[in-house]
Amino acid sequence: MSKTEKFWDQSASNYDNTEEKFEFIHSRSRKNTKRYLKSTDNVLDYGCGTGTTACAISGLVKSVRAIDISSRMIEIAKGKAAAAGVVNIGFGQADIFDKEFKNGSFDVVLAFNMLHTVPDPESVVQRTVELLKPDGLFMSVTPCLGGKKSALVSLQILLVRALLKFGVIPVPIRQFKSADLDDLLADERLQVIETEMIFKGASSYFMVAKKVS
């Protein structure tokens, strides 16, 4: 087990509690996302965490493949879906680069609150484009820790920096600004069709990009 996987496993039991303070941002992002979904869509939810978003959209689409590198996150997500009677989500411990995922196999790829934590976000975007069908949609929401934030969030970021420095948190935490994310999606195969800066104590950037057919 990698240090990153172990970290997310240890975080899983308290993950939903820590996310509650940003529920306005999460709810707004899910509301935005639902406007684009169709009943025929096959969706990949990359970095699904405890499955909240996957469960929230499941009734609007044909299927959801929800993946996370944390087996504990997936375990909690499966329980959440079972309790809600959701049957069209396939949860699995996996990474977007796994060979099981074939090019051109998804109508929608979601990357919610995770692009700032992956080792190589540029490669993630490239892989996402490959997995999308022509005219498929890539939807992401990413904390802009380099942007507007409350004093409390600023203090929390200072703490995270210290924990990163001493190796307590073994994942990269990038302090993106919205312009950085615009640059990240500046791929000739993608056309950005919507952006929104969502703020509630901290800034998150919601983006929708369509794969150019």
PDB file of C-alpha atoms in Angstrom:
ATOM      1  CA  MET A   1       0.000   0.000   0.000  1.00  0.00           C
ATOM      2  CA  SER A   2       1.370   3.400  -0.986  1.00  0.00           C
ATOM      3  CA  LYS A   3       1.655   6.273   1.482  1.00  0.00           C
ATOM      4  CA  THR A   4      -0.968   8.181  -0.498  1.00  0.00           C
ATOM      5  CA  GLU A   5      -3.451   5.308  -0.398  1.00  0.00           C
ATOM      6  CA  LYS A   6      -2.833   4.831   3.323  1.00  0.00           C
ATOM      7  CA  PHE A   7      -3.403   8.548   3.960  1.00  0.00           C
ATOM      8  CA  TRP A   8      -6.778   8.551   2.194  1.00  0.00           C
ATOM      9  CA  ASP A   9      -7.795   5.322   3.919  1.00  0.00           C
ATOM     10  CA  GLN A  10      -7.090   6.928   7.278  1.00  0.00           C
ATOM     11  CA  SER A  11      -9.019  10.047   6.237  1.00  0.00           C
ATOM     12  CA  ALA A  12     -12.071   8.177   4.990  1.00  0.00           C
ATOM     13  CA  SER A  13     -14.003   7.749   8.246  1.00  0.00           C
ATOM     14  CA  ASN A  14     -14.012  11.503   8.887  1.00  0.00           C
ATOM     15  CA  TYR A  15     -14.105  12.620   5.257  1.00  0.00           C
ATOM     16  CA  ASP A  16     -17.769  13.590   5.126  1.00  0.00           C
ATOM     17  CA  ASN A  17     -17.490  15.558   8.374  1.00  0.00           C
ATOM     18  CA  THR A  18     -14.523  17.578   7.120  1.00  0.00           C
ATOM     19  CA  GLU A  19     -16.342  18.341   3.869  1.00  0.00           C
ATOM     20  CA  GLU A  20     -19.482  19.684   5.577  1.00  0.00           C
ATOM     21  CA  LYS A  21     -17.978  23.147   6.030  1.00  0.00           C
ATOM     22  CA  PHE A  22     -17.842  23.484   2.232  1.00  0.00           C
ATOM     23  CA  GLU A  23     -21.307  22.028   1.578  1.00  0.00           C
ATOM     24  CA  PHE A  24     -22.472  25.178  -0.217  1.00  0.00           C
ATOM     25  CA  ILE A  25     -19.676  24.747  -2.769  1.00  0.00           C
ATOM     26  CA  HIS A  26     -20.354  21.032  -3.161  1.00  0.00           C
ATOM     27  CA  SER A  27     -24.109  21.521  -3.538  1.00  0.00           C
ATOM     28  CA  ARG A  28     -23.652  24.282  -6.095  1.00  0.00           C
ATOM     29  CA  SER A  29     -21.227  22.135  -8.082  1.00  0.00           C
ATOM     30  CA  ARG A  30     -23.618  19.185  -8.127  1.00  0.00           C
ATOM     31  CA  LYS A  31     -26.496  21.447  -9.170  1.00  0.00           C
ATOM     32  CA  ASN A  32     -24.417  22.812 -12.047  1.00  0.00           C
ATOM     33  CA  THR A  33     -23.421  19.306 -13.090  1.00  0.00           C
ATOM     34  CA  LYS A  34     -26.954  17.951 -13.202  1.00  0.00           C
ATOM     35  CA  ARG A  35     -27.928  20.474 -15.890  1.00  0.00           C
ATOM     36  CA  TYR A  36     -25.628  18.721 -18.360  1.00  0.00           C
ATOM     37  CA  LEU A  37     -26.468  15.083 -17.668  1.00  0.00           C
ATOM     38  CA  LYS A  38     -28.608  12.861 -19.903  1.00  0.00           C
ATOM     39  CA  SER A  39     -30.356   9.573 -19.241  1.00  0.00           C
ATOM     40  CA  THR A  40     -28.112   7.837 -21.813  1.00  0.00           C
ATOM     41  CA  ASP A  41     -24.825   8.963 -20.247  1.00  0.00           C
ATOM     42  CA  ASN A  42     -22.140   6.613 -18.992  1.00  0.00           C
ATOM     43  CA  VAL A  43     -20.209   8.611 -16.390  1.00  0.00           C
ATOM     44  CA  LEU A  44     -16.777   8.148 -14.839  1.00  0.00           C
ATOM     45  CA  ASP A  45     -16.480   9.730 -11.386  1.00  0.00           C
ATOM     46  CA  TYR A  46     -12.730   9.956 -10.829  1.00  0.00           C
ATOM     47  CA  GLY A  47     -11.697  10.372  -7.203  1.00  0.00           C
ATOM     48  CA  CYS A  48     -15.224   9.644  -6.004  1.00  0.00           C
ATOM     49  CA  GLY A  49     -14.365   9.717  -2.293  1.00  0.00           C
ATOM     50  CA  THR A  50     -17.279   8.452  -0.230  1.00  0.00           C
ATOM     51  CA  GLY A  51     -19.642   8.467  -3.199  1.00  0.00           C
ATOM     52  CA  THR A  52     -21.807  11.492  -2.424  1.00  0.00           C
ATOM     53  CA  THR A  53     -21.716  12.930  -5.946  1.00  0.00           C
ATOM     54  CA  ALA A  54     -22.050   9.537  -7.636  1.00  0.00           C
ATOM     55  CA  CYS A  55     -25.195   8.798  -5.634  1.00  0.00           C
ATOM     56  CA  ALA A  56     -26.587  12.294  -6.243  1.00  0.00           C
ATOM     57  CA  ILE A  57     -26.377  11.987 -10.047  1.00  0.00           C
ATOM     58  CA  SER A  58     -27.131   8.277 -10.408  1.00  0.00           C
ATOM     59  CA  GLY A  59     -30.826   8.788 -11.089  1.00  0.00           C
ATOM     60  CA  LEU A  60     -30.121  11.103 -14.009  1.00  0.00           C
ATOM     61  CA  VAL A  61     -27.776   8.880 -16.031  1.00  0.00           C
ATOM     62  CA  LYS A  62     -27.489   5.353 -17.427  1.00  0.00           C
ATOM     63  CA  SER A  63     -24.510   4.307 -15.326  1.00  0.00           C
ATOM     64  CA  VAL A  64     -21.727   5.629 -13.123  1.00  0.00           C
ATOM     65  CA  ARG A  65     -18.300   4.084 -12.741  1.00  0.00           C
ATOM     66  CA  ALA A  66     -16.991   5.581  -9.506  1.00  0.00           C
ATOM     67  CA  ILE A  67     -13.339   5.057  -8.642  1.00  0.00           C
ATOM     68  CA  ASP A  68     -10.929   6.066  -5.909  1.00  0.00           C
ATOM     69  CA  ILE A  69      -7.473   4.888  -4.873  1.00  0.00           C
ATOM     70  CA  SER A  70      -8.703   4.402  -1.302  1.00  0.00           C
ATOM     71  CA  SER A  71     -10.339   1.054  -0.587  1.00  0.00           C
ATOM     72  CA  ARG A  72     -11.825   2.483   2.602  1.00  0.00           C
ATOM     73  CA  MET A  73     -13.465   5.355   0.672  1.00  0.00           C
ATOM     74  CA  ILE A  74     -14.941   2.818  -1.734  1.00  0.00           C
ATOM     75  CA  GLU A  75     -16.230   0.691   1.139  1.00  0.00           C
ATOM     76  CA  ILE A  76     -18.067   3.685   2.625  1.00  0.00           C
ATOM     77  CA  ALA A  77     -19.378   4.708  -0.803  1.00  0.00           C
ATOM     78  CA  LYS A  78     -20.804   1.231  -1.437  1.00  0.00           C
ATOM     79  CA  GLY A  79     -22.623   1.365   1.892  1.00  0.00           C
ATOM     80  CA  LYS A  80     -24.012   4.787   1.077  1.00  0.00           C
ATOM     81  CA  ALA A  81     -25.331   3.598  -2.301  1.00  0.00           C
ATOM     82  CA  ALA A  82     -26.833   0.449  -0.814  1.00  0.00           C
ATOM     83  CA  ALA A  83     -28.634   2.457   1.865  1.00  0.00           C
ATOM     84  CA  ALA A  84     -30.110   4.695  -0.857  1.00  0.00           C
ATOM     85  CA  GLY A  85     -31.128   1.780  -3.063  1.00  0.00           C
ATOM     86  CA  VAL A  86     -28.857   2.895  -5.902  1.00  0.00           C
ATOM     87  CA  VAL A  87     -28.055   0.063  -8.323  1.00  0.00           C
ATOM     88  CA  ASN A  88     -26.416   1.690 -11.379  1.00  0.00           C
ATOM     89  CA  ILE A  89     -23.082   2.652  -9.799  1.00  0.00           C
ATOM     90  CA  GLY A  90     -20.059   0.424 -10.157  1.00  0.00           C
ATOM     91  CA  PHE A  91     -17.636   1.313  -7.378  1.00  0.00           C
ATOM     92  CA  GLY A  92     -14.022   0.201  -7.515  1.00  0.00           C
ATOM     93  CA  GLN A  93     -10.576   0.901  -6.129  1.00  0.00           C
ATOM     94  CA  ALA A  94      -8.827   2.100  -9.254  1.00  0.00           C
ATOM     95  CA  ASP A  95      -6.953   4.923 -10.941  1.00  0.00           C
ATOM     96  CA  ILE A  96      -7.914   6.720 -14.121  1.00  0.00           C
ATOM     97  CA  PHE A  97      -4.757   5.387 -15.803  1.00  0.00           C
ATOM     98  CA  ASP A  98      -5.719   1.731 -15.267  1.00  0.00           C
ATOM     99  CA  LYS A  99      -5.895  -0.282 -18.484  1.00  0.00           C
ATOM    100  CA  GLU A 100      -9.461  -1.415 -17.778  1.00  0.00           C
ATOM    101  CA  PHE A 101     -10.670   1.977 -19.020  1.00  0.00           C
ATOM    102  CA  LYS A 102     -10.819   2.142 -22.798  1.00  0.00           C
ATOM    103  CA  ASN A 103     -10.478   5.234 -24.934  1.00  0.00           C
ATOM    104  CA  GLY A 104     -13.757   6.796 -26.012  1.00  0.00           C
ATOM    105  CA  SER A 105     -15.850   4.864 -23.481  1.00  0.00           C
ATOM    106  CA  PHE A 106     -17.435   7.646 -21.382  1.00  0.00           C
ATOM    107  CA  ASP A 107     -19.908  10.422 -22.125  1.00  0.00           C
ATOM    108  CA  VAL A 108     -18.918  12.367 -19.005  1.00  0.00           C
ATOM    109  CA  VAL A 109     -15.859  12.382 -16.749  1.00  0.00           C
ATOM    110  CA  LEU A 110     -16.065  14.076 -13.364  1.00  0.00           C
ATOM    111  CA  ALA A 111     -13.055  15.251 -11.368  1.00  0.00           C
ATOM    112  CA  PHE A 112     -14.372  16.880  -8.218  1.00  0.00           C
ATOM    113  CA  ASN A 113     -12.020  18.331  -5.614  1.00  0.00           C
ATOM    114  CA  MET A 114      -9.026  16.286  -6.633  1.00  0.00           C
ATOM    115  CA  LEU A 115      -6.999  17.923  -9.435  1.00  0.00           C
ATOM    116  CA  HIS A 116      -5.046  19.882  -6.812  1.00  0.00           C
ATOM    117  CA  THR A 117      -3.990  16.627  -5.110  1.00  0.00           C
ATOM    118  CA  VAL A 118      -2.717  14.471  -7.991  1.00  0.00           C
ATOM    119  CA  PRO A 119       0.992  14.186  -8.896  1.00  0.00           C
ATOM    120  CA  ASP A 120       0.509  15.244 -12.533  1.00  0.00           C
ATOM    121  CA  PRO A 121      -2.760  17.098 -13.288  1.00  0.00           C
ATOM    122  CA  GLU A 122      -1.722  17.678 -16.906  1.00  0.00           C
ATOM    123  CA  SER A 123      -1.564  13.919 -17.488  1.00  0.00           C
ATOM    124  CA  VAL A 124      -4.964  13.504 -15.831  1.00  0.00           C
ATOM    125  CA  VAL A 125      -6.506  15.984 -18.260  1.00  0.00           C
ATOM    126  CA  GLN A 126      -4.868  14.266 -21.227  1.00  0.00           C
ATOM    127  CA  ARG A 127      -6.103  10.867 -20.047  1.00  0.00           C
ATOM    128  CA  THR A 128      -9.602  12.281 -19.529  1.00  0.00           C
ATOM    129  CA  VAL A 129      -9.733  13.543 -23.106  1.00  0.00           C
ATOM    130  CA  GLU A 130      -8.734  10.085 -24.344  1.00  0.00           C
ATOM    131  CA  LEU A 131     -11.497   8.392 -22.325  1.00  0.00           C
ATOM    132  CA  LEU A 132     -14.239  10.748 -23.516  1.00  0.00           C
ATOM    133  CA  LYS A 133     -16.417  10.055 -26.523  1.00  0.00           C
ATOM    134  CA  PRO A 134     -16.606  12.796 -29.186  1.00  0.00           C
ATOM    135  CA  ASP A 135     -18.618  15.691 -27.735  1.00  0.00           C
ATOM    136  CA  GLY A 136     -18.207  14.150 -24.282  1.00  0.00           C
ATOM    137  CA  LEU A 137     -17.959  16.424 -21.253  1.00  0.00           C
ATOM    138  CA  PHE A 138     -15.231  16.888 -18.670  1.00  0.00           C
ATOM    139  CA  MET A 139     -16.591  18.525 -15.528  1.00  0.00           C
ATOM    140  CA  SER A 140     -14.370  19.549 -12.649  1.00  0.00           C
ATOM    141  CA  VAL A 141     -14.469  21.620  -9.515  1.00  0.00           C
ATOM    142  CA  THR A 142     -11.177  22.492  -7.903  1.00  0.00           C
ATOM    143  CA  PRO A 143     -10.308  24.461  -4.753  1.00  0.00           C
ATOM    144  CA  CYS A 144      -8.405  27.626  -5.644  1.00  0.00           C
ATOM    145  CA  LEU A 145      -6.203  27.798  -2.585  1.00  0.00           C
ATOM    146  CA  GLY A 146      -4.194  30.538  -4.260  1.00  0.00           C
ATOM    147  CA  GLY A 147      -7.313  32.691  -4.574  1.00  0.00           C
ATOM    148  CA  LYS A 148      -9.805  34.392  -2.274  1.00  0.00           C
ATOM    149  CA  LYS A 149     -10.278  32.696   1.087  1.00  0.00           C
ATOM    150  CA  SER A 150     -11.334  33.451   4.630  1.00  0.00           C
ATOM    151  CA  ALA A 151      -8.882  34.015   7.478  1.00  0.00           C
ATOM    152  CA  LEU A 152      -9.759  30.577   8.876  1.00  0.00           C
ATOM    153  CA  VAL A 153      -9.026  28.817   5.603  1.00  0.00           C
ATOM    154  CA  SER A 154      -5.769  30.767   5.316  1.00  0.00           C
ATOM    155  CA  LEU A 155      -4.723  29.454   8.721  1.00  0.00           C
ATOM    156  CA  GLN A 156      -5.672  25.928   7.718  1.00  0.00           C
ATOM    157  CA  ILE A 157      -3.508  26.228   4.614  1.00  0.00           C
ATOM    158  CA  LEU A 158      -0.542  27.279   6.755  1.00  0.00           C
ATOM    159  CA  LEU A 159      -1.075  24.156   8.851  1.00  0.00           C
ATOM    160  CA  VAL A 160      -1.274  21.990   5.736  1.00  0.00           C
ATOM    161  CA  ARG A 161       1.991  23.491   4.458  1.00  0.00           C
ATOM    162  CA  ALA A 162       3.696  22.498   7.695  1.00  0.00           C
ATOM    163  CA  LEU A 163       2.275  18.979   7.529  1.00  0.00           C
ATOM    164  CA  LEU A 164       3.405  18.678   3.915  1.00  0.00           C
ATOM    165  CA  LYS A 165       6.893  19.846   4.799  1.00  0.00           C
ATOM    166  CA  PHE A 166       7.269  17.185   7.466  1.00  0.00           C
ATOM    167  CA  GLY A 167       5.703  14.451   5.353  1.00  0.00           C
ATOM    168  CA  VAL A 168       2.597  13.977   7.482  1.00  0.00           C
ATOM    169  CA  ILE A 169       0.459  14.629   4.400  1.00  0.00           C
ATOM    170  CA  PRO A 170       2.044  12.580   1.574  1.00  0.00           C
ATOM    171  CA  VAL A 171       0.059  14.130  -1.282  1.00  0.00           C
ATOM    172  CA  PRO A 172       0.705  17.325  -3.262  1.00  0.00           C
ATOM    173  CA  ILE A 173      -1.658  20.165  -2.368  1.00  0.00           C
ATOM    174  CA  ARG A 174      -1.403  22.761  -5.112  1.00  0.00           C
ATOM    175  CA  GLN A 175      -2.486  26.343  -4.520  1.00  0.00           C
ATOM    176  CA  PHE A 176      -4.185  26.841  -7.853  1.00  0.00           C
ATOM    177  CA  LYS A 177      -5.708  30.079  -9.057  1.00  0.00           C
ATOM    178  CA  SER A 178      -8.517  30.053 -11.608  1.00  0.00           C
ATOM    179  CA  ALA A 179      -6.077  31.140 -14.329  1.00  0.00           C
ATOM    180  CA  ASP A 180      -3.952  28.058 -13.618  1.00  0.00           C
ATOM    181  CA  LEU A 181      -6.978  25.839 -14.187  1.00  0.00           C
ATOM    182  CA  ASP A 182      -7.847  27.713 -17.378  1.00  0.00           C
ATOM    183  CA  ASP A 183      -4.323  26.927 -18.575  1.00  0.00           C
ATOM    184  CA  LEU A 184      -4.659  23.293 -17.472  1.00  0.00           C
ATOM    185  CA  LEU A 185      -7.676  22.793 -19.723  1.00  0.00           C
ATOM    186  CA  ALA A 186      -6.143  24.693 -22.641  1.00  0.00           C
ATOM    187  CA  ASP A 187      -6.046  21.546 -24.752  1.00  0.00           C
ATOM    188  CA  GLU A 188      -6.867  21.872 -28.462  1.00  0.00           C
ATOM    189  CA  ARG A 189      -9.168  18.868 -28.096  1.00  0.00           C
ATOM    190  CA  LEU A 190     -11.262  20.618 -25.418  1.00  0.00           C
ATOM    191  CA  GLN A 191     -13.651  23.544 -25.650  1.00  0.00           C
ATOM    192  CA  VAL A 192     -14.474  25.160 -22.314  1.00  0.00           C
ATOM    193  CA  ILE A 193     -18.200  25.945 -22.316  1.00  0.00           C
ATOM    194  CA  GLU A 194     -18.828  27.071 -18.730  1.00  0.00           C
ATOM    195  CA  THR A 195     -16.888  28.297 -15.722  1.00  0.00           C
ATOM    196  CA  GLU A 196     -18.031  29.598 -12.360  1.00  0.00           C
ATOM    197  CA  MET A 197     -16.070  30.750  -9.341  1.00  0.00           C
ATOM    198  CA  ILE A 198     -17.950  29.525  -6.273  1.00  0.00           C
ATOM    199  CA  PHE A 199     -17.061  31.128  -2.949  1.00  0.00           C
ATOM    200  CA  LYS A 200     -18.085  30.292   0.585  1.00  0.00           C
ATOM    201  CA  GLY A 201     -15.135  30.761   2.898  1.00  0.00           C
ATOM    202  CA  ALA A 202     -12.892  29.506   0.118  1.00  0.00           C
ATOM    203  CA  SER A 203     -12.878  29.691  -3.669  1.00  0.00           C
ATOM    204  CA  SER A 204     -13.586  26.726  -5.922  1.00  0.00           C
ATOM    205  CA  TYR A 205     -13.617  26.835  -9.704  1.00  0.00           C
ATOM    206  CA  PHE A 206     -16.291  24.867 -11.557  1.00  0.00           C
ATOM    207  CA  MET A 207     -15.501  24.080 -15.194  1.00  0.00           C
ATOM    208  CA  VAL A 208     -17.226  22.268 -18.043  1.00  0.00           C
ATOM    209  CA  ALA A 209     -15.297  21.413 -21.191  1.00  0.00           C
ATOM    210  CA  LYS A 210     -16.490  19.530 -24.266  1.00  0.00           C
ATOM    211  CA  LYS A 211     -14.308  17.199 -26.297  1.00  0.00           C
ATOM    212  CA  VAL A 212     -14.100  18.581 -29.804  1.00  0.00           C
ATOM    213  CA  SER A 213     -15.245  15.907 -32.267  1.00  0.00           C
TER     214      SER A 213
END
